[in-house]
Coordinates of C-alpha atoms and ligand atoms in Angstrom, one line a residue:
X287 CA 98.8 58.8 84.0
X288 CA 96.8 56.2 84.9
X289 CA 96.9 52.9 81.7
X290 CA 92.8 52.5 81.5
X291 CA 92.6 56.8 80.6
X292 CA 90.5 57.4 83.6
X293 CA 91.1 61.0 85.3
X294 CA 92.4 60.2 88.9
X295 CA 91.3 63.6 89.9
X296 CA 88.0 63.0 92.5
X297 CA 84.8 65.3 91.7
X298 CA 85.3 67.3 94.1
X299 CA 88.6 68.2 93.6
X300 CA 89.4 72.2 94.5
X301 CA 91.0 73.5 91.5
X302 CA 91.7 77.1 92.0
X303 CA 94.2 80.0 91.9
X304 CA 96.2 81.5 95.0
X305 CA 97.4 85.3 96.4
X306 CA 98.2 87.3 99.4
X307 CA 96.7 90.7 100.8
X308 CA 100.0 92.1 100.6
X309 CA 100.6 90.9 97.1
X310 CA 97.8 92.4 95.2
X311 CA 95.3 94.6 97.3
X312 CA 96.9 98.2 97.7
X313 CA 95.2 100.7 98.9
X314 CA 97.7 100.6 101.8
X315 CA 96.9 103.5 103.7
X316 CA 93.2 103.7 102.9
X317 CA 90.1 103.0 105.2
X318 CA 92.2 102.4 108.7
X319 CA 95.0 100.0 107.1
X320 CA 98.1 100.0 108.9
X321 CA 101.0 99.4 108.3
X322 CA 102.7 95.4 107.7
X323 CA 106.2 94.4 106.7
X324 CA 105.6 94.0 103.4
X325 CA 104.7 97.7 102.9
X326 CA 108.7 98.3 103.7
X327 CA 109.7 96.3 101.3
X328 CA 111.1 98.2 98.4
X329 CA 111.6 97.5 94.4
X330 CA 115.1 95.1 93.6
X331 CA 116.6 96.2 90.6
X332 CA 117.6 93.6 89.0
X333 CA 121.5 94.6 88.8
X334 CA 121.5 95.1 92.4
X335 CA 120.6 91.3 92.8
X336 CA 123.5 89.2 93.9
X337 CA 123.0 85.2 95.1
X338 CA 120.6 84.7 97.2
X339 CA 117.4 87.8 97.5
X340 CA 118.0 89.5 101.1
X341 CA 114.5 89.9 102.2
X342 CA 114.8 91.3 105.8
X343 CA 115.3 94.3 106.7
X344 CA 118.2 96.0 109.4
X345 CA 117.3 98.3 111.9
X346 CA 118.7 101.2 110.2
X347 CA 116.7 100.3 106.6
X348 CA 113.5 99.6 108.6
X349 CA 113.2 103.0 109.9
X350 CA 114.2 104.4 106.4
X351 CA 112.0 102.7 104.9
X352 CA 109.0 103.5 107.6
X353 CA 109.8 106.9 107.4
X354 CA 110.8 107.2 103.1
X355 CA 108.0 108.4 100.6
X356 CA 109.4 108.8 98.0
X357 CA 111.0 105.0 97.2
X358 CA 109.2 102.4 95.4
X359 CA 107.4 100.3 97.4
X360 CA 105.3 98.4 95.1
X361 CA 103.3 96.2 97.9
X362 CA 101.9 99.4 99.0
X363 CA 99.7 99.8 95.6
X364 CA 99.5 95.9 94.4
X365 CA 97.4 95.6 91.5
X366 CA 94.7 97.8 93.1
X367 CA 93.0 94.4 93.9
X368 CA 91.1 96.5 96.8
X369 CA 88.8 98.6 94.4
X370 CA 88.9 96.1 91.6
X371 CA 88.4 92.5 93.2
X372 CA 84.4 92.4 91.9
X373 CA 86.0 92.5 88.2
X374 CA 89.0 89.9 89.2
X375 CA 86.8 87.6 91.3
X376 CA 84.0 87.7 88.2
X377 CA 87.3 86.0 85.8
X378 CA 88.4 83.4 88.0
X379 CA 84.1 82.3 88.1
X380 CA 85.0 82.6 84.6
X381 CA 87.9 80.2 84.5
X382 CA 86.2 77.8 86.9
X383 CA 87.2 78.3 90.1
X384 CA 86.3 76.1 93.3
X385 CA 88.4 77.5 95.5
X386 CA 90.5 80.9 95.9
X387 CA 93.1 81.4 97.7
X388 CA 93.5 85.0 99.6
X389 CA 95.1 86.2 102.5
X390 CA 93.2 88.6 104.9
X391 CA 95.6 91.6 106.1
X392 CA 96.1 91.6 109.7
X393 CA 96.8 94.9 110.0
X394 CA 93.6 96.1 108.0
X395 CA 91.5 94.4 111.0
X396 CA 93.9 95.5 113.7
X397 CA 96.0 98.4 112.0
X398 CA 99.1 97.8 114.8
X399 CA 98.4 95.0 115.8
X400 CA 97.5 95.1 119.3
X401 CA 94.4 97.4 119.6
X402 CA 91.4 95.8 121.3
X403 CA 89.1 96.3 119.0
X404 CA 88.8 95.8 115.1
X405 CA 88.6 98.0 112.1
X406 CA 85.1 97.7 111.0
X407 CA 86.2 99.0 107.4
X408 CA 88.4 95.9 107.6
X409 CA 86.2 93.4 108.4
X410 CA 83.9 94.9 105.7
X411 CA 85.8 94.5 103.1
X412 CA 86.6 90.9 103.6
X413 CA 82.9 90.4 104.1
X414 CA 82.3 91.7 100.4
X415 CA 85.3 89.8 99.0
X416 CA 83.6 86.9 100.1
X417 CA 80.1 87.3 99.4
X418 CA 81.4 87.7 95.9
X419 CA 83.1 84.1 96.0
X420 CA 79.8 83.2 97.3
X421 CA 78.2 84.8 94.6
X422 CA 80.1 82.3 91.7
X423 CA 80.0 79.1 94.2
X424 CA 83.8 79.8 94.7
X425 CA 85.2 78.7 98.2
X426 CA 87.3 81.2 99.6
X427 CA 90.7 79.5 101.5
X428 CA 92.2 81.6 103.7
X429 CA 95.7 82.5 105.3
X430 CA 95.8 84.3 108.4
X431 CA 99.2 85.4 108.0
X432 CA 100.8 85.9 104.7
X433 CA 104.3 88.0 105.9
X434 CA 102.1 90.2 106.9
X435 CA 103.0 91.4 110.4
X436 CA 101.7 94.2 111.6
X437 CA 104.8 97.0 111.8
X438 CA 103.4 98.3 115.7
X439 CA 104.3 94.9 116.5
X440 CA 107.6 95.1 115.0
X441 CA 108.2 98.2 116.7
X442 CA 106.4 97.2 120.0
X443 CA 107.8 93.3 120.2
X444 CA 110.3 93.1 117.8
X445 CA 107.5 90.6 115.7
X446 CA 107.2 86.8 116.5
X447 CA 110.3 86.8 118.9
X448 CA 108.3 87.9 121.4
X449 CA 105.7 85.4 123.1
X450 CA 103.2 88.3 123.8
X451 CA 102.1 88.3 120.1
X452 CA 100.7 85.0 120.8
X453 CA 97.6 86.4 122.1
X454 CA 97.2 89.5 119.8
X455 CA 97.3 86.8 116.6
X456 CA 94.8 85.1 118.5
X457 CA 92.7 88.3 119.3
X458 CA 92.9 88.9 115.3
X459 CA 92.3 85.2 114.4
X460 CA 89.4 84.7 116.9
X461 CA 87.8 87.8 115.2
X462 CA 87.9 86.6 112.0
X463 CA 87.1 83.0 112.7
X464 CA 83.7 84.4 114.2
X465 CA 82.9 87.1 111.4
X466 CA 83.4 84.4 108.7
X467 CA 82.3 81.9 110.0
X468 CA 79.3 81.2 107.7
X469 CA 81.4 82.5 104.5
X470 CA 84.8 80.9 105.0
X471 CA 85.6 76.2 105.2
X472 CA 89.3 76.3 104.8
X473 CA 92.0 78.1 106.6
X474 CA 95.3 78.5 106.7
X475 CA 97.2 79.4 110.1
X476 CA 100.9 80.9 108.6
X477 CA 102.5 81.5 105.2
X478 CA 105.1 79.1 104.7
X479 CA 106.0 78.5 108.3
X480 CA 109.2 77.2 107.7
X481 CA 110.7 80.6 106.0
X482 CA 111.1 82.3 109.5
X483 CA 114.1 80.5 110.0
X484 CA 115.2 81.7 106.5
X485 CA 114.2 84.9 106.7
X486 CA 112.8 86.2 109.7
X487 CA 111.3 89.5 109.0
X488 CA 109.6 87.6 106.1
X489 CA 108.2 84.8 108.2
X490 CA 108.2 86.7 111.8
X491 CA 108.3 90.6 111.5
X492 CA 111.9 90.1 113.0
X493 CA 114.5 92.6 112.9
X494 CA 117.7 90.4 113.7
X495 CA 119.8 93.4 114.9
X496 CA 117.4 93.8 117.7
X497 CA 117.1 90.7 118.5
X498 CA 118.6 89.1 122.3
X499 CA 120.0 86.0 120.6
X500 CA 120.2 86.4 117.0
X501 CA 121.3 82.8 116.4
X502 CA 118.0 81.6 118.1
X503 CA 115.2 84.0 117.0
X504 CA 113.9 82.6 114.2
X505 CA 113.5 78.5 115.7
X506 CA 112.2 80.9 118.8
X507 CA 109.9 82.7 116.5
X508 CA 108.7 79.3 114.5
X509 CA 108.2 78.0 117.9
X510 CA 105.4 81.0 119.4
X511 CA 104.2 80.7 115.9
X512 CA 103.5 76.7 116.5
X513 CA 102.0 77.2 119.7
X514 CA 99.5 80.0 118.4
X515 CA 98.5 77.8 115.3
X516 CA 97.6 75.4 117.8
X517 CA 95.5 77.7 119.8
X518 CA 94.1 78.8 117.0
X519 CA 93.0 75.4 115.8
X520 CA 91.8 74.9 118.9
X521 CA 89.2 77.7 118.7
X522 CA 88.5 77.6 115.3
X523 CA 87.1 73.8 116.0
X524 CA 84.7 75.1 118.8
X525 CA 83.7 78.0 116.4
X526 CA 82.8 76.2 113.7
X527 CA 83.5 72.3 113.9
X528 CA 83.1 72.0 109.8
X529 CA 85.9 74.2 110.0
X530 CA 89.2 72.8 108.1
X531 CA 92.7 74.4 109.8
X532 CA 95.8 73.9 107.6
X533 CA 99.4 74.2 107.6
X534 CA 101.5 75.3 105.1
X535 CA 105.1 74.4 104.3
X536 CA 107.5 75.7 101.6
X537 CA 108.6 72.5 100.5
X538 CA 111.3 71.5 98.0
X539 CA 112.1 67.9 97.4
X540 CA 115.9 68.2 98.2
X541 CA 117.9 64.8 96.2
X542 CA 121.5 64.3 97.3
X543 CA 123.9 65.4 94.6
X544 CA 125.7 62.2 93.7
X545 CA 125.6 58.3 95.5
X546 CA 128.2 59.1 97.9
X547 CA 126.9 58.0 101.5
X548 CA 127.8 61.7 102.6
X549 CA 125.5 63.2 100.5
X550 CA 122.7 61.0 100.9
X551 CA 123.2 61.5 104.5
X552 CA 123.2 65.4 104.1
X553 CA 120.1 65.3 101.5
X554 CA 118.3 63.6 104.4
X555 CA 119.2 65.9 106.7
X556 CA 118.1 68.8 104.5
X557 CA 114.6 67.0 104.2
X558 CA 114.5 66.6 107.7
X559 CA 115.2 70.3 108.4
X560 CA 112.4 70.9 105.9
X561 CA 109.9 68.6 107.4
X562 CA 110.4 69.5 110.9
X563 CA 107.4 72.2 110.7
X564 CA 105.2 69.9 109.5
X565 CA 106.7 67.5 112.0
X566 CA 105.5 69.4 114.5
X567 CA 101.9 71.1 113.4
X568 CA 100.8 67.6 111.7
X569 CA 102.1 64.9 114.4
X570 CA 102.0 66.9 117.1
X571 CA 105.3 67.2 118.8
X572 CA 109.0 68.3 117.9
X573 CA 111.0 65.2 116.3
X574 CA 113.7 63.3 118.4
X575 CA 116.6 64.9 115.6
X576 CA 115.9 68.5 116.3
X577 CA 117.2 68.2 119.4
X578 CA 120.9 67.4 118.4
X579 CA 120.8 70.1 115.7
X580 CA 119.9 72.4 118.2
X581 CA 122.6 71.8 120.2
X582 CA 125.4 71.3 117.8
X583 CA 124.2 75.0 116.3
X584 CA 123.7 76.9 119.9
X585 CA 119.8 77.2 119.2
X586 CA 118.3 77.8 122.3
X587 CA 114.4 77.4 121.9
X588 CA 112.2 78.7 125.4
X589 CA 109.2 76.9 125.6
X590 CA 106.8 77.5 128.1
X591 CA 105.3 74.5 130.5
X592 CA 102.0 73.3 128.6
X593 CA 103.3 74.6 125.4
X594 CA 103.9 70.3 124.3
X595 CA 100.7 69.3 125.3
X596 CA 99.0 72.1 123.3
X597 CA 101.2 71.1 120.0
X598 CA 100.0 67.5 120.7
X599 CA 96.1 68.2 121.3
X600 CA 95.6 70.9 118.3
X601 CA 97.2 69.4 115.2
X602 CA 96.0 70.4 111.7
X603 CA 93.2 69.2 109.9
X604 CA 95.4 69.1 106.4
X605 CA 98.7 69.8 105.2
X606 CA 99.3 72.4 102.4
X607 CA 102.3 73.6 100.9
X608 CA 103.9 75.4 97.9
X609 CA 106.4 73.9 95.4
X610 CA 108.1 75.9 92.6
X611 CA 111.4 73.5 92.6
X612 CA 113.5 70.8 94.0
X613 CA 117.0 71.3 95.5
X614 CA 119.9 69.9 95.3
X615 CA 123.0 69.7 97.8
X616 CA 126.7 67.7 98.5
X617 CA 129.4 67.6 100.0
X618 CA 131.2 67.7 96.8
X619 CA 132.1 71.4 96.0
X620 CA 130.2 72.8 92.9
X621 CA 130.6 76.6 92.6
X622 CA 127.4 76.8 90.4
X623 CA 124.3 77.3 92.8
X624 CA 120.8 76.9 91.4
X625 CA 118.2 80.2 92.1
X626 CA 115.2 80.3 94.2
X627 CA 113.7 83.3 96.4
X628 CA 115.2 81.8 100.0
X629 CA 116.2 78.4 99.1
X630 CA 119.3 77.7 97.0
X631 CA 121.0 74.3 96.4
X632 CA 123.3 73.0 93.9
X633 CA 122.3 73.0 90.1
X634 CA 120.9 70.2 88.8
X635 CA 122.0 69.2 85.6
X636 CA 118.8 67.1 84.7
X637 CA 116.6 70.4 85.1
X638 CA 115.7 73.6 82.7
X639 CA 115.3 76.7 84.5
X640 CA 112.9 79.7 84.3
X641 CA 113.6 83.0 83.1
X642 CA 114.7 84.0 87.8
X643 CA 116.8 80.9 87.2
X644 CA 114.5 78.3 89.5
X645 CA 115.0 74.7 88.7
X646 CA 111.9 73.0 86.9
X647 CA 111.1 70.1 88.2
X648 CA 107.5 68.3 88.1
X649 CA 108.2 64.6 89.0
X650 CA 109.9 66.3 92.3
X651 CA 106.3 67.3 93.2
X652 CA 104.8 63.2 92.9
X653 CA 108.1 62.5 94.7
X654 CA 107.1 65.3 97.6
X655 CA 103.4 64.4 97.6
X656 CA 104.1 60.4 98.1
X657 CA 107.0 61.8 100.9
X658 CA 104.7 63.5 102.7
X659 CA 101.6 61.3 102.6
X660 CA 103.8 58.4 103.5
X661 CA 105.1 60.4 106.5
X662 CA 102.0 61.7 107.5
X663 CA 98.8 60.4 106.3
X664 CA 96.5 63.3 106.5
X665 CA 95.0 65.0 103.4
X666 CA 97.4 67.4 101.3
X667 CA 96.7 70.5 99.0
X668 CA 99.1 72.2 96.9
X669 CA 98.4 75.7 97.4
X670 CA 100.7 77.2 95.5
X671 CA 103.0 76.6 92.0
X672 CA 103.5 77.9 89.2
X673 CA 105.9 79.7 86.5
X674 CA 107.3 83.2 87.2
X675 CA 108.1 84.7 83.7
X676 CA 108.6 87.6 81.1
X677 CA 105.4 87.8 79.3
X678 CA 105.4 89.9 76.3
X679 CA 101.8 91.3 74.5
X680 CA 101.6 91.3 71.1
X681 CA 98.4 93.0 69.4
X682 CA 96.3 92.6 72.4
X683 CA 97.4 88.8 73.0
X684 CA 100.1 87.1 75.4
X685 CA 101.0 83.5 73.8
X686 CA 102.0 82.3 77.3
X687 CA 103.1 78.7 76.4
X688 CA 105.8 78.0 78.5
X689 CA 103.7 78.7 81.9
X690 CA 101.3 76.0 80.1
X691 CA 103.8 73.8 79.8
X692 CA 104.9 74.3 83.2
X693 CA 102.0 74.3 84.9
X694 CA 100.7 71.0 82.5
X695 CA 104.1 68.8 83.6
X696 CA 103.3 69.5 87.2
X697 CA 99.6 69.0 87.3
X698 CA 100.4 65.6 85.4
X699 CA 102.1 64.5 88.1
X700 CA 99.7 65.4 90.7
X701 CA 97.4 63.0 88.7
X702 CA 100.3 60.2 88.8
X703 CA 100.4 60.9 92.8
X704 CA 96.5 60.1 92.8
X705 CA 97.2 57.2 91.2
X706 CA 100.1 56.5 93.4
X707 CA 97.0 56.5 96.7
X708 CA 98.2 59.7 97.8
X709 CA 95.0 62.0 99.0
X710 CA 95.6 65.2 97.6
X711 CA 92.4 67.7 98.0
X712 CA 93.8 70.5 95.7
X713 CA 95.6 72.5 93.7
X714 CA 95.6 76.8 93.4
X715 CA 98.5 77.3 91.5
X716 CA 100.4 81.0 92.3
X717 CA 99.1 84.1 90.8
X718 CA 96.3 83.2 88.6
X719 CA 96.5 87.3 88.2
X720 CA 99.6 88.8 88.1
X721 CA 100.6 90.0 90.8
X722 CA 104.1 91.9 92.6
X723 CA 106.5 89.5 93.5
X724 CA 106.9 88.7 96.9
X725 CA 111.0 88.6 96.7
X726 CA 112.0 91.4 94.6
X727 CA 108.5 93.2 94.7
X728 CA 108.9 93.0 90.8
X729 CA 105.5 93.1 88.8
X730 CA 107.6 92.0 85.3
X731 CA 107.8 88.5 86.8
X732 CA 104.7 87.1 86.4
X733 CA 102.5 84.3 87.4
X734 CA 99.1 85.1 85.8
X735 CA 96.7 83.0 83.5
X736 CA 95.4 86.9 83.8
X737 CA 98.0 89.5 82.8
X738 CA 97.7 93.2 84.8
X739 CA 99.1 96.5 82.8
X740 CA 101.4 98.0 85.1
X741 CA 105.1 97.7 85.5
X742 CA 107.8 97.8 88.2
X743 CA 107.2 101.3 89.2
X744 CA 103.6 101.0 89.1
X745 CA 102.5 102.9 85.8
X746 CA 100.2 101.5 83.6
X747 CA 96.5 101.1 82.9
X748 CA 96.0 98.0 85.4
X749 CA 93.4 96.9 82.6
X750 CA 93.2 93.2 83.1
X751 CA 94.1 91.2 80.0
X752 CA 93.6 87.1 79.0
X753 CA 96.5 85.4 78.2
X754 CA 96.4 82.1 76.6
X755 CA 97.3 80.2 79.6
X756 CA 93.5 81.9 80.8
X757 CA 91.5 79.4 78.0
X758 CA 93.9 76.7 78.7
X759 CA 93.1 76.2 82.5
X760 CA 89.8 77.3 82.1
X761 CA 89.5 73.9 79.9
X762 CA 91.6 71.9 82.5
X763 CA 89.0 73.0 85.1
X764 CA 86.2 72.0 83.1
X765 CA 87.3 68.9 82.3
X766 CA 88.7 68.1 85.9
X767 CA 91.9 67.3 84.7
X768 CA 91.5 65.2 81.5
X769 CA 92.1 68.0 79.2
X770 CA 96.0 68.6 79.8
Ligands
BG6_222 C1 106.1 81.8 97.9 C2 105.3 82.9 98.6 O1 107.2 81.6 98.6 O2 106.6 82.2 96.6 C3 104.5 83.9 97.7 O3 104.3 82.3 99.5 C4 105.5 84.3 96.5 O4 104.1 85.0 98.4 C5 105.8 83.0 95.8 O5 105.0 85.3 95.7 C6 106.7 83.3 94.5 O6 107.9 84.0 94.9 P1 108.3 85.3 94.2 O7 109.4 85.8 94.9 O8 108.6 84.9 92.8 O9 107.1 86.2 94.3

């Protein structure tokens, strides 16, 4: 860090923790909840796993699954967050938070999506999740749209391929933006915007096998998705102009795999593929290379006349992303192929891996955060990273120190970023609690500094427990960073 000892992290720095609705509320079917995609998604046993996790859904599976009681679908009970979050919010005021990171469940406002008018138990509930933020000083930050797509507008429009859910996300957004608007500073518009094209019932509510051009739908989706994200910085501003709108990008530094010019080339490509979202919601407009990787992979994109000049007048106010790992890719063949939940490149020699097999890599987040800064110049926040991992209890007490020594290495080189110049507004690593995974919907893999007694097929106490990692950023908090 920096030679003269000081902490580069600014006073008011938002250190904090980060979840989704779907990941840890429950209580699917209770109080007018409706249905979202997440509910569909079932438990991965871990045998069954092979390469890369396939997290969309066919036609055939997603009326299974609509229809099947009697699978495991462990989003649809989460960690019971929904009766429990007065006891979960009082730890992380205990840890320290400033900021926490949640997503609000469309289809607990708007249970298909499309009604008119909201759920009033919906909007209640948020209401009281906030007041209790309020309660401890802790700023709530929240996503619109965490994978969360309502499953009548799967049904109804096949998700975000269709243009007419444009206006219900803004019908649900607007609603929110007014109720919160004294309780709630910083939003986010979508999850990870960039995993539609990855995954698009993830990212869009998209079932492929319905879709008119399969090869297009999920640029076409990422696309209605920009333009609403626009819109709905638009009207957020003339709600509340204190309001702060972000993106948020799943980013992973990608290096080429050796010097050869080819694979520098292709690493740069890669990056550019990555970027292109934030391309687009930070500067405004779609960038001049898009155009021939559209047309050398048959991607047709319709955009509507105006659609450019909204990108351009709405752009976000920050840029958030996640980072768990770099990548790695070339044109050199290399049957070994590192592990991530959508993203898979090469493995890196250089790199140890967690117990899901992702790629550790720290000084690939100062590398991202100068990347991006230098691109873009706005303010960034790190809203999500951290260490998925086996945690074992033993007498009452979880000696967690490798998600220390993950989350220390990476934080360490946030500070070195500071130091670089970089203007980086916060950090809420993933899962301060744990919490079912998003991929696999596994509960063993966890992310907590807070460990939750259940397992993979929900049974357990769902007593909350301290692990070690809990004292440990409780002191980083309260030192702002000096105490490592
Ligand atoms: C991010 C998602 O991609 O990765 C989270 O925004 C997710 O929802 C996190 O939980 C970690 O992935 P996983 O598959 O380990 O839960």
């Amino acid at each position: 860090m920096s030679q003269n000892n000081t902490v580069p992290f600014p006073k008011e720095f938002l250190w904090g923790g980060a979840t989704a609705a779907n990941q840890i509320e429950g209580a699917y079917n209770i109080d007018g909840k409706g249905l979202d995609a997440q509910d569909l998604m079932p438990f991965v046993v871990k045998e069954q796993r092979k390469g890369k996790i396939n997290m969309d859904l066919t036609s055939k599976q997603f009326e299974h699954n609509l229809a099947d009681q009697d699978g495991i679908y462990p989003k649809r009970f989460g960690i019971d967050f929904y009766h429990r979050y007065k006891e979960d919010i009082r730890l992380f005021a205990e840890l320290g938070f400033k900021v926490f990171r949640i997503s609000i469940s469309w289809s607990r406002i708007f249970p298909k999506g499309y009604e008119e008018k909201p759920n009033e138990m919906g909007l209640a509930f948020y209401d009281s999740v906030f007041d209790e933020c309020r309660k401890y000083g802790i700023q709530p930050l929240v996503t619109l749209s965490h994978y969360e797509t309502p499953v009548g507008l799967i049904e109804k429009y096949n998700g975000w391929e269709s243009r007419e859910v444009i206006d219900h996300f803004i019908r649900y957004a607007t609603t929110v933006l007014n109720q919160y608007k004294n309780k709630v500073k910083y939003w986010l518009t979508f999850n990870e915007i960039n995993v539609i094209t990855k995954s698009p019932y993830t990212g869009g509510g998209i079932i492929t096998d319905r879709a008119k051009d399969p090869i297009s739908v999920g640029y076409q989706g990422a696309h209605h998705q920009f333009v609403a994200s626009a819109l709905v910085t638009k009207i957020a501003h003339s709600i509340n102009p204190d309001f702060l709108i972000g993106c948020m990008l799943a980013r992973s530094e990608i290096y080429p795999g050796t010097n050869d010019p080819e694979d520098i080339l292709l690493a740069q490509k890669e990056n550019n593929l990555n970027l292109f979202f934030t391309d687009v919601q930070v500067r405004g407009e779609y960038p001049s290379f898009m155009d021939r990787y559209f047309e050398e992979n048959g991607i047709n994109i319709q955009k509507e006349a105006g659609d450019d000049e909204i990108l351009k007048c709405h752009p976000v106010d920050f840029l958030s992303f996640s980072y768990y790992t770099s990548l790695s890719v070339s044109t050199h063949r290399n049957e070994e192929a590192s592990e991530g939940n959508l993203f898979q490149g090469q493995v890196n020699p250089y790199l140890e891996t967690s117990d899901w097999g992702w790629q550790i890599d720290p000084i690939g987040l100062r590398v991202s955060l100068n990347d991006m800064y230098d691109r873009y110049r706005v303010p960034l926040f790190v809203v999500e990273n951290g260490l998925g991992a086996y945690d074992k209890v033993e007498d009452g007490q979880i000696h967690d120190d490798y998600r220390i020594s993950y989350l220390r290495e990476h934080i360490r080189q946030i500070g070195e970023a500071l130091c670089d110049g970089v203007e980086v507004i916060g950090y809420t690593s993933w899962g301060p609690i744990d919490l079912v995974s998003m991929s696999t919907s596994e509960m063993s893999k966890r992310y907590g500094f807070i460990y939750v007694d259940q397992d993979d097929e929900g049974k357990g106490t769902l007593d909350r427990l301290k692990k070690d990692s809990f004292y440990w950023y409780q002191r980083v908090i309260s030192s702002n960073g000096r105490d490592l």
